[in-house]
PDB file of C-alpha atoms in Angstrom:
ATOM      1  CA  MET W   1      11.729 -25.564 -18.487  1.00 63.00           C
ATOM      2  CA  GLU W   2      15.144 -24.904 -16.991  1.00 71.00           C
ATOM      3  CA  LYS W   3      14.086 -22.600 -14.190  1.00 73.00           C
ATOM      4  CA  LYS W   4      12.055 -24.186 -11.409  1.00 83.00           C
ATOM      5  CA  LYS W   5      12.196 -21.441  -8.774  1.00 90.00           C
ATOM      6  CA  PHE W   6      10.805 -17.953  -9.228  1.00 90.00           C
ATOM      7  CA  LEU W   7      10.897 -14.869  -7.050  1.00 94.00           C
ATOM      8  CA  VAL W   8       7.484 -13.387  -7.745  1.00 95.00           C
ATOM      9  CA  PRO W   9       6.391  -9.868  -6.737  1.00 96.00           C
ATOM     10  CA  ARG W  10       3.651  -9.883  -4.104  1.00 96.00           C
ATOM     11  CA  ASP W  11       1.409  -7.654  -6.218  1.00 97.00           C
ATOM     12  CA  MET W  12       1.538  -9.906  -9.304  1.00 98.00           C
ATOM     13  CA  SER W  13      -1.678 -11.742 -10.094  1.00 98.00           C
ATOM     14  CA  VAL W  14      -1.849 -15.485 -10.602  1.00 98.00           C
ATOM     15  CA  GLY W  15      -2.950 -14.765 -14.176  1.00 97.00           C
ATOM     16  CA  GLN W  16       0.181 -12.699 -14.844  1.00 97.00           C
ATOM     17  CA  PHE W  17       2.345 -15.474 -13.418  1.00 97.00           C
ATOM     18  CA  ILE W  18       0.598 -18.038 -15.638  1.00 95.00           C
ATOM     19  CA  HIS W  19       1.286 -15.787 -18.636  1.00 93.00           C
ATOM     20  CA  ILE W  20       5.001 -15.695 -17.769  1.00 93.00           C
ATOM     21  CA  LEU W  21       5.103 -19.481 -17.310  1.00 93.00           C
ATOM     22  CA  SER W  22       3.325 -19.996 -20.632  1.00 92.00           C
ATOM     23  CA  GLY W  23       5.999 -17.951 -22.368  1.00 91.00           C
ATOM     24  CA  ARG W  24       8.825 -19.865 -20.720  1.00 91.00           C
ATOM     25  CA  LEU W  25       7.196 -23.160 -21.661  1.00 91.00           C
ATOM     26  CA  HIS W  26       6.750 -21.968 -25.268  1.00 90.00           C
ATOM     27  CA  LEU W  27       3.090 -22.976 -25.262  1.00 87.00           C
ATOM     28  CA  ALA W  28       1.191 -22.560 -28.501  1.00 83.00           C
ATOM     29  CA  PRO W  29      -1.259 -19.642 -28.566  1.00 80.00           C
ATOM     30  CA  GLY W  30      -4.603 -20.734 -27.187  1.00 82.00           C
ATOM     31  CA  LYS W  31      -3.080 -23.608 -25.189  1.00 86.00           C
ATOM     32  CA  ALA W  32      -4.308 -23.448 -21.595  1.00 90.00           C
ATOM     33  CA  LEU W  33      -2.039 -23.637 -18.576  1.00 93.00           C
ATOM     34  CA  PHE W  34      -3.354 -24.343 -15.086  1.00 93.00           C
ATOM     35  CA  VAL W  35      -1.525 -23.658 -11.822  1.00 94.00           C
ATOM     36  CA  PHE W  36      -2.322 -25.618  -8.670  1.00 95.00           C
ATOM     37  CA  VAL W  37      -1.432 -24.845  -5.074  1.00 96.00           C
ATOM     38  CA  LYS W  38      -2.012 -27.732  -2.655  1.00 93.00           C
ATOM     39  CA  ASN W  39      -4.475 -29.284  -5.134  1.00 90.00           C
ATOM     40  CA  THR W  40      -6.370 -25.989  -5.343  1.00 93.00           C
ATOM     41  CA  LEU W  41      -6.852 -23.980  -8.518  1.00 95.00           C
ATOM     42  CA  PRO W  42      -6.424 -20.337  -7.416  1.00 97.00           C
ATOM     43  CA  GLN W  43      -8.388 -17.639  -9.222  1.00 97.00           C
ATOM     44  CA  THR W  44      -6.339 -15.893 -11.887  1.00 97.00           C
ATOM     45  CA  SER W  45      -7.338 -12.536 -10.384  1.00 98.00           C
ATOM     46  CA  SER W  46      -5.848 -13.474  -6.985  1.00 98.00           C
ATOM     47  CA  LEU W  47      -2.646 -11.748  -6.006  1.00 98.00           C
ATOM     48  CA  ILE W  48       0.367 -13.931  -5.319  1.00 98.00           C
ATOM     49  CA  GLU W  49       0.502 -12.332  -1.858  1.00 98.00           C
ATOM     50  CA  SER W  50      -2.923 -13.679  -0.869  1.00 98.00           C
ATOM     51  CA  VAL W  51      -2.175 -17.127  -2.326  1.00 98.00           C
ATOM     52  CA  TYR W  52       1.159 -17.130  -0.467  1.00 98.00           C
ATOM     53  CA  ASP W  53      -0.497 -16.111   2.809  1.00 98.00           C
ATOM     54  CA  SER W  54      -3.082 -18.891   2.459  1.00 97.00           C
ATOM     55  CA  PHE W  55      -0.902 -21.717   1.171  1.00 97.00           C
ATOM     56  CA  LYS W  56       2.772 -21.131   2.047  1.00 97.00           C
ATOM     57  CA  ASP W  57       4.684 -24.159   3.241  1.00 96.00           C
ATOM     58  CA  ASP W  58       6.331 -24.416   6.664  1.00 96.00           C
ATOM     59  CA  ASP W  59       9.670 -23.668   4.977  1.00 96.00           C
ATOM     60  CA  GLY W  60       8.367 -20.273   3.806  1.00 96.00           C
ATOM     61  CA  PHE W  61       8.004 -21.188   0.126  1.00 96.00           C
ATOM     62  CA  LEU W  62       4.865 -21.345  -1.968  1.00 96.00           C
ATOM     63  CA  TYR W  63       4.863 -24.568  -3.985  1.00 96.00           C
ATOM     64  CA  MET W  64       2.936 -24.546  -7.237  1.00 95.00           C
ATOM     65  CA  CYS W  65       2.399 -27.194  -9.875  1.00 93.00           C
ATOM     66  CA  TYR W  66       1.375 -26.518 -13.437  1.00 91.00           C
ATOM     67  CA  SER W  67      -0.400 -28.567 -16.056  1.00 90.00           C
ATOM     68  CA  SER W  68      -1.954 -28.084 -19.469  1.00 83.00           C
ATOM     69  CA  GLU W  69      -4.973 -30.028 -18.208  1.00 72.00           C
ATOM     70  CA  LYS W  70      -7.393 -29.201 -15.407  1.00 63.00           C
ATOM     71  CA  THR W  71      -6.344 -32.297 -13.446  1.00 58.00           C
ATOM     72  CA  PHE W  72      -5.943 -32.037  -9.704  1.00 56.00           C
ATOM     73  CA  GLY W  73      -2.894 -33.469  -8.013  1.00 55.00           C
ATOM     74  CA  CYS W  74       0.748 -33.160  -8.874  1.00 61.00           C
ATOM     75  CA  LYS W  75       4.023 -34.854  -8.253  1.00 53.00           C
ATOM     76  CA  HIS W  76       5.920 -33.074  -5.530  1.00 45.00           C
ATOM     77  CA  HIS W  77       9.358 -33.732  -7.018  1.00 38.00           C
ATOM     78  CA  SER W  78       9.243 -30.904  -9.569  1.00 42.00           C
ATOM     79  CA  PRO W  79       7.105 -28.027  -8.332  1.00 47.00           C
ATOM     80  CA  SER W  80       7.597 -24.418  -9.295  1.00 52.00           C
ATOM     81  CA  HIS W  81       8.532 -22.317  -6.303  1.00 54.00           C
ATOM     82  CA  ALA W  82       7.128 -18.848  -5.930  1.00 56.00           C
ATOM     83  CA  ALA W  83       8.555 -17.077  -2.920  1.00 52.00           C
ATOM     84  CA  SER W  84       7.017 -13.857  -1.831  1.00 48.00           C
TER      85      SER W  84
END
């Protein structure tokens, strides 16, 4: 995926964001995508605003990692950024 930083509306749900990421990654239909924030799997119904408020970094960004497997942990060198 070319884009690694996203400006996400506060009222977007995690599930909607995952749907957008899935499209950008050209995932096959039915292929799962998981998003992690500080090794936590947020609920897809959670709003980005509440995830941001709970997990934002000291620099003001929300760092997210994605995977097609439900495996906790991610490399910090290529996170997706979701700023709210």
